[in-house]
């Protein structure tokens, strides 16, 4: 439908010397035609596919963009959200973990200072905090299992488990399983 509209505008533009630009955030389609120089440029980039999870499209797109900015796998983040909060942005655990990504209160100060976060129950700020933490943890630990243990237990808690020979926790297994079971939404 959007491509058809763009093609109609291209046909209409053939009689006019002005430039016509069509942009849509859903498909990221850009069509530019300049007839005075007889140059036509068409760029089409498909928008990221969304997942069949109970998270609004806007938050899925926001998550994908933040993950791209920080070099974190969005499927990891969506799986982690599912395990941590069941995609509920307003949940606070009995251990003082907040929001979609269950950011523990012990991390609030440094994340606020670093990222300017003011509300850990705000979904976008919470996602930013969680993705940033994953990126920072990934700088020190290359194994995904280790990253997940550090995310859930903190570096000290993770090292205690590792000294006991525990490399993969139930939490880690749940996140990896949910990650492998993520499904793209049918369009």
PDB file of C-alpha atoms in Angstrom:
ATOM      1  CA  UNK A   1       0.000   0.000   0.000  1.00  0.00           C
ATOM      2  CA  UNK A   2       2.708   2.504   0.960  1.00  0.00           C
ATOM      3  CA  UNK A   3       4.917   1.431  -1.947  1.00  0.00           C
ATOM      4  CA  UNK A   4       1.914   1.849  -4.296  1.00  0.00           C
ATOM      5  CA  UNK A   5       1.354   5.385  -3.004  1.00  0.00           C
ATOM      6  CA  UNK A   6       5.027   6.153  -3.541  1.00  0.00           C
ATOM      7  CA  UNK A   7       4.878   4.859  -7.121  1.00  0.00           C
ATOM      8  CA  UNK A   8       1.811   7.008  -7.820  1.00  0.00           C
ATOM      9  CA  UNK A   9       3.691  10.040  -6.503  1.00  0.00           C
ATOM     10  CA  UNK A  10       6.647   9.108  -8.714  1.00  0.00           C
ATOM     11  CA  UNK A  11       4.390   9.007 -11.771  1.00  0.00           C
ATOM     12  CA  UNK A  12       2.883  12.375 -10.808  1.00  0.00           C
ATOM     13  CA  UNK A  13       6.360  13.812 -10.306  1.00  0.00           C
ATOM     14  CA  UNK A  14       7.439  13.065 -13.856  1.00  0.00           C
ATOM     15  CA  UNK A  15       5.613  16.228 -15.021  1.00  0.00           C
ATOM     16  CA  UNK A  16       7.002  18.453 -12.243  1.00  0.00           C
ATOM     17  CA  UNK A  17      10.549  19.718 -11.675  1.00  0.00           C
ATOM     18  CA  UNK A  18      10.240  19.791  -7.859  1.00  0.00           C
ATOM     19  CA  UNK A  19      11.484  17.091  -5.512  1.00  0.00           C
ATOM     20  CA  UNK A  20       8.994  14.797  -3.853  1.00  0.00           C
ATOM     21  CA  UNK A  21       9.987  12.924  -0.722  1.00  0.00           C
ATOM     22  CA  UNK A  22       7.844  10.272   0.902  1.00  0.00           C
ATOM     23  CA  UNK A  23       8.918   8.941   4.263  1.00  0.00           C
ATOM     24  CA  UNK A  24       7.175   6.526   6.558  1.00  0.00           C
ATOM     25  CA  UNK A  25       8.409   5.309   9.902  1.00  0.00           C
ATOM     26  CA  UNK A  26       6.646   1.975   9.520  1.00  0.00           C
ATOM     27  CA  UNK A  27       8.522   0.803   6.436  1.00  0.00           C
ATOM     28  CA  UNK A  28      11.340   3.347   6.379  1.00  0.00           C
ATOM     29  CA  UNK A  29      10.678   3.873   2.670  1.00  0.00           C
ATOM     30  CA  UNK A  30      12.152   6.968   1.060  1.00  0.00           C
ATOM     31  CA  UNK A  31      11.416   7.939  -2.520  1.00  0.00           C
ATOM     32  CA  UNK A  32      13.066  11.016  -4.005  1.00  0.00           C
ATOM     33  CA  UNK A  33      12.562  12.155  -7.577  1.00  0.00           C
ATOM     34  CA  UNK A  34      14.170  15.151  -9.250  1.00  0.00           C
ATOM     35  CA  UNK A  35      12.893  15.565 -12.790  1.00  0.00           C
ATOM     36  CA  UNK A  36      14.889  18.681 -13.671  1.00  0.00           C
ATOM     37  CA  UNK A  37      18.064  16.566 -13.699  1.00  0.00           C
ATOM     38  CA  UNK A  38      16.232  13.363 -14.680  1.00  0.00           C
ATOM     39  CA  UNK A  39      17.709  11.596 -11.663  1.00  0.00           C
ATOM     40  CA  UNK A  40      15.571   9.204  -9.665  1.00  0.00           C
ATOM     41  CA  UNK A  41      16.740   7.713  -6.384  1.00  0.00           C
ATOM     42  CA  UNK A  42      14.683   5.115  -4.579  1.00  0.00           C
ATOM     43  CA  UNK A  43      15.794   3.679  -1.257  1.00  0.00           C
ATOM     44  CA  UNK A  44      13.756   1.066   0.540  1.00  0.00           C
ATOM     45  CA  UNK A  45      14.700  -0.369   3.895  1.00  0.00           C
ATOM     46  CA  UNK A  46      12.351  -2.758   5.610  1.00  0.00           C
ATOM     47  CA  UNK A  47      11.473  -1.910   9.184  1.00  0.00           C
ATOM     48  CA  UNK A  48      12.579  -4.375  11.838  1.00  0.00           C
ATOM     49  CA  UNK A  49      10.240  -7.294  12.289  1.00  0.00           C
ATOM     50  CA  UNK A  50       8.391  -7.296  15.566  1.00  0.00           C
ATOM     51  CA  UNK A  51       8.007 -10.211  17.947  1.00  0.00           C
ATOM     52  CA  UNK A  52       4.954 -12.056  19.160  1.00  0.00           C
ATOM     53  CA  UNK A  53       5.349 -10.860  22.746  1.00  0.00           C
ATOM     54  CA  UNK A  54       3.046  -8.777  24.965  1.00  0.00           C
ATOM     55  CA  UNK A  55       5.062  -5.589  24.525  1.00  0.00           C
ATOM     56  CA  UNK A  56       3.657  -2.624  22.542  1.00  0.00           C
ATOM     57  CA  UNK A  57       5.100  -2.066  19.065  1.00  0.00           C
ATOM     58  CA  UNK A  58       6.558   1.304  20.080  1.00  0.00           C
ATOM     59  CA  UNK A  59       8.531  -0.300  22.910  1.00  0.00           C
ATOM     60  CA  UNK A  60       9.688  -3.141  20.672  1.00  0.00           C
ATOM     61  CA  UNK A  61      10.959  -0.637  18.099  1.00  0.00           C
ATOM     62  CA  UNK A  62      12.570   1.455  20.836  1.00  0.00           C
ATOM     63  CA  UNK A  63      14.269  -1.661  22.232  1.00  0.00           C
ATOM     64  CA  UNK A  64      15.557  -2.692  18.800  1.00  0.00           C
ATOM     65  CA  UNK A  65      16.982   0.809  18.227  1.00  0.00           C
ATOM     66  CA  UNK A  66      18.669   0.986  21.644  1.00  0.00           C
ATOM     67  CA  UNK A  67      20.100  -2.509  21.131  1.00  0.00           C
ATOM     68  CA  UNK A  68      21.463  -1.469  17.743  1.00  0.00           C
ATOM     69  CA  UNK A  69      23.034   1.641  19.306  1.00  0.00           C
ATOM     70  CA  UNK A  70      24.757  -0.381  22.044  1.00  0.00           C
ATOM     71  CA  UNK A  71      25.540  -3.550  20.067  1.00  0.00           C
ATOM     72  CA  UNK A  72      23.289  -5.846  22.105  1.00  0.00           C
ATOM     73  CA  UNK A  73      21.140  -8.625  20.631  1.00  0.00           C
ATOM     74  CA  UNK A  74      17.479  -7.514  20.858  1.00  0.00           C
ATOM     75  CA  UNK A  75      16.356 -11.136  21.157  1.00  0.00           C
ATOM     76  CA  UNK A  76      18.438 -11.423  24.324  1.00  0.00           C
ATOM     77  CA  UNK A  77      16.763  -8.300  25.708  1.00  0.00           C
ATOM     78  CA  UNK A  78      13.237  -9.455  24.814  1.00  0.00           C
ATOM     79  CA  UNK A  79      13.896 -12.872  26.364  1.00  0.00           C
ATOM     80  CA  UNK A  80      15.365 -11.272  29.482  1.00  0.00           C
ATOM     81  CA  UNK A  81      12.336  -8.964  29.797  1.00  0.00           C
ATOM     82  CA  UNK A  82      10.051 -11.970  29.592  1.00  0.00           C
ATOM     83  CA  UNK A  83      11.868 -13.887  32.306  1.00  0.00           C
ATOM     84  CA  UNK A  84      12.502 -10.882  34.551  1.00  0.00           C
ATOM     85  CA  UNK A  85       9.090  -9.158  34.436  1.00  0.00           C
ATOM     86  CA  UNK A  86       6.783 -11.007  32.013  1.00  0.00           C
ATOM     87  CA  UNK A  87       6.893  -7.728  30.025  1.00  0.00           C
ATOM     88  CA  UNK A  88       5.253  -5.758  32.870  1.00  0.00           C
ATOM     89  CA  UNK A  89       6.791  -2.269  33.068  1.00  0.00           C
ATOM     90  CA  UNK A  90       5.485  -1.372  36.527  1.00  0.00           C
ATOM     91  CA  UNK A  91       6.613  -4.395  38.552  1.00  0.00           C
ATOM     92  CA  UNK A  92       8.863  -3.994  41.594  1.00  0.00           C
ATOM     93  CA  UNK A  93      10.181  -7.227  43.093  1.00  0.00           C
ATOM     94  CA  UNK A  94      10.628  -8.007  46.790  1.00  0.00           C
ATOM     95  CA  UNK A  95      14.391  -7.648  46.200  1.00  0.00           C
ATOM     96  CA  UNK A  96      13.985  -4.068  44.859  1.00  0.00           C
ATOM     97  CA  UNK A  97      14.276  -4.851  41.148  1.00  0.00           C
ATOM     98  CA  UNK A  98      12.381  -2.358  38.983  1.00  0.00           C
ATOM     99  CA  UNK A  99      10.500  -2.483  35.694  1.00  0.00           C
ATOM    100  CA  UNK A 100      10.739  -4.487  32.493  1.00  0.00           C
ATOM    101  CA  UNK A 101      14.436  -5.276  32.895  1.00  0.00           C
ATOM    102  CA  UNK A 102      14.254  -5.585  36.711  1.00  0.00           C
ATOM    103  CA  UNK A 103      17.036  -3.111  37.428  1.00  0.00           C
ATOM    104  CA  UNK A 104      18.080  -3.564  41.059  1.00  0.00           C
ATOM    105  CA  UNK A 105      18.059  -0.494  43.269  1.00  0.00           C
ATOM    106  CA  UNK A 106      21.806  -0.919  43.928  1.00  0.00           C
ATOM    107  CA  UNK A 107      22.366   0.061  40.263  1.00  0.00           C
ATOM    108  CA  UNK A 108      20.075   3.098  40.193  1.00  0.00           C
ATOM    109  CA  UNK A 109      22.605   5.732  41.296  1.00  0.00           C
ATOM    110  CA  UNK A 110      25.372   4.924  38.831  1.00  0.00           C
ATOM    111  CA  UNK A 111      22.904   4.395  35.969  1.00  0.00           C
ATOM    112  CA  UNK A 112      21.198   7.707  36.785  1.00  0.00           C
ATOM    113  CA  UNK A 113      24.568   9.465  36.827  1.00  0.00           C
ATOM    114  CA  UNK A 114      25.750   7.810  33.601  1.00  0.00           C
ATOM    115  CA  UNK A 115      22.527   7.881  31.550  1.00  0.00           C
ATOM    116  CA  UNK A 116      20.438  10.603  33.182  1.00  0.00           C
ATOM    117  CA  UNK A 117      17.714   8.165  34.188  1.00  0.00           C
ATOM    118  CA  UNK A 118      15.106   9.658  36.516  1.00  0.00           C
ATOM    119  CA  UNK A 119      12.432   6.939  36.653  1.00  0.00           C
ATOM    120  CA  UNK A 120      13.288   3.234  36.583  1.00  0.00           C
ATOM    121  CA  UNK A 121       9.614   2.352  36.105  1.00  0.00           C
ATOM    122  CA  UNK A 122       9.494   4.372  32.884  1.00  0.00           C
ATOM    123  CA  UNK A 123       9.690   1.648  30.201  1.00  0.00           C
ATOM    124  CA  UNK A 124      12.085   3.486  27.883  1.00  0.00           C
ATOM    125  CA  UNK A 125      14.449   4.534  30.652  1.00  0.00           C
ATOM    126  CA  UNK A 126      14.338   1.014  32.096  1.00  0.00           C
ATOM    127  CA  UNK A 127      15.123  -0.556  28.712  1.00  0.00           C
ATOM    128  CA  UNK A 128      18.005   1.874  28.204  1.00  0.00           C
ATOM    129  CA  UNK A 129      19.402   0.975  31.635  1.00  0.00           C
ATOM    130  CA  UNK A 130      19.121  -2.779  31.033  1.00  0.00           C
ATOM    131  CA  UNK A 131      20.664  -2.661  27.559  1.00  0.00           C
ATOM    132  CA  UNK A 132      23.483  -0.448  28.823  1.00  0.00           C
ATOM    133  CA  UNK A 133      24.178  -2.866  31.685  1.00  0.00           C
ATOM    134  CA  UNK A 134      24.262  -5.816  29.267  1.00  0.00           C
ATOM    135  CA  UNK A 135      26.708  -3.968  27.026  1.00  0.00           C
ATOM    136  CA  UNK A 136      28.975  -3.102  29.953  1.00  0.00           C
ATOM    137  CA  UNK A 137      28.891  -6.663  31.311  1.00  0.00           C
ATOM    138  CA  UNK A 138      29.630  -8.010  27.810  1.00  0.00           C
ATOM    139  CA  UNK A 139      32.838  -5.983  27.730  1.00  0.00           C
ATOM    140  CA  UNK A 140      34.201  -8.118  30.581  1.00  0.00           C
ATOM    141  CA  UNK A 141      32.572 -11.489  29.892  1.00  0.00           C
ATOM    142  CA  UNK A 142      32.380 -13.059  26.447  1.00  0.00           C
ATOM    143  CA  UNK A 143      30.192 -16.088  27.250  1.00  0.00           C
ATOM    144  CA  UNK A 144      26.465 -15.305  27.110  1.00  0.00           C
ATOM    145  CA  UNK A 145      25.856 -17.554  30.109  1.00  0.00           C
ATOM    146  CA  UNK A 146      28.359 -15.532  32.152  1.00  0.00           C
ATOM    147  CA  UNK A 147      26.774 -12.241  31.061  1.00  0.00           C
ATOM    148  CA  UNK A 148      23.364 -13.475  32.216  1.00  0.00           C
ATOM    149  CA  UNK A 149      24.661 -14.667  35.590  1.00  0.00           C
ATOM    150  CA  UNK A 150      26.393 -11.319  36.206  1.00  0.00           C
ATOM    151  CA  UNK A 151      23.258  -9.429  35.114  1.00  0.00           C
ATOM    152  CA  UNK A 152      21.096 -11.391  37.557  1.00  0.00           C
ATOM    153  CA  UNK A 153      23.506 -11.783  40.492  1.00  0.00           C
ATOM    154  CA  UNK A 154      25.997  -8.959  40.095  1.00  0.00           C
ATOM    155  CA  UNK A 155      29.734  -9.581  39.660  1.00  0.00           C
ATOM    156  CA  UNK A 156      30.255 -10.663  43.282  1.00  0.00           C
ATOM    157  CA  UNK A 157      27.324 -13.075  43.279  1.00  0.00           C
ATOM    158  CA  UNK A 158      28.407 -14.528  39.947  1.00  0.00           C
ATOM    159  CA  UNK A 159      31.964 -15.135  41.173  1.00  0.00           C
ATOM    160  CA  UNK A 160      30.648 -16.944  44.262  1.00  0.00           C
ATOM    161  CA  UNK A 161      28.627 -19.275  42.030  1.00  0.00           C
ATOM    162  CA  UNK A 162      31.560 -19.849  39.686  1.00  0.00           C
ATOM    163  CA  UNK A 163      33.832 -20.761  42.606  1.00  0.00           C
ATOM    164  CA  UNK A 164      31.260 -23.437  43.479  1.00  0.00           C
ATOM    165  CA  UNK A 165      31.397 -24.696  39.888  1.00  0.00           C
ATOM    166  CA  UNK A 166      27.972 -23.310  38.904  1.00  0.00           C
ATOM    167  CA  UNK A 167      28.237 -21.786  35.421  1.00  0.00           C
ATOM    168  CA  UNK A 168      24.582 -21.807  34.396  1.00  0.00           C
ATOM    169  CA  UNK A 169      21.705 -20.965  36.746  1.00  0.00           C
ATOM    170  CA  UNK A 170      17.999 -21.713  36.360  1.00  0.00           C
ATOM    171  CA  UNK A 171      17.552 -18.055  35.456  1.00  0.00           C
ATOM    172  CA  UNK A 172      20.148 -18.381  32.696  1.00  0.00           C
ATOM    173  CA  UNK A 173      18.471 -21.522  31.352  1.00  0.00           C
ATOM    174  CA  UNK A 174      15.078 -19.777  31.290  1.00  0.00           C
ATOM    175  CA  UNK A 175      16.449 -16.780  29.392  1.00  0.00           C
ATOM    176  CA  UNK A 176      18.237 -18.970  26.828  1.00  0.00           C
ATOM    177  CA  UNK A 177      15.130 -21.110  26.366  1.00  0.00           C
ATOM    178  CA  UNK A 178      12.893 -18.077  25.943  1.00  0.00           C
ATOM    179  CA  UNK A 179      15.406 -16.615  23.497  1.00  0.00           C
ATOM    180  CA  UNK A 180      15.303 -19.741  21.339  1.00  0.00           C
ATOM    181  CA  UNK A 181      11.487 -19.774  21.452  1.00  0.00           C
ATOM    182  CA  UNK A 182      10.963 -16.140  20.422  1.00  0.00           C
ATOM    183  CA  UNK A 183       8.772 -15.892  17.357  1.00  0.00           C
ATOM    184  CA  UNK A 184       8.434 -13.079  14.880  1.00  0.00           C
ATOM    185  CA  UNK A 185       4.954 -11.693  14.522  1.00  0.00           C
ATOM    186  CA  UNK A 186       3.124 -12.678  11.363  1.00  0.00           C
ATOM    187  CA  UNK A 187       2.163  -9.713   9.231  1.00  0.00           C
TER     188      UNK A 187
END
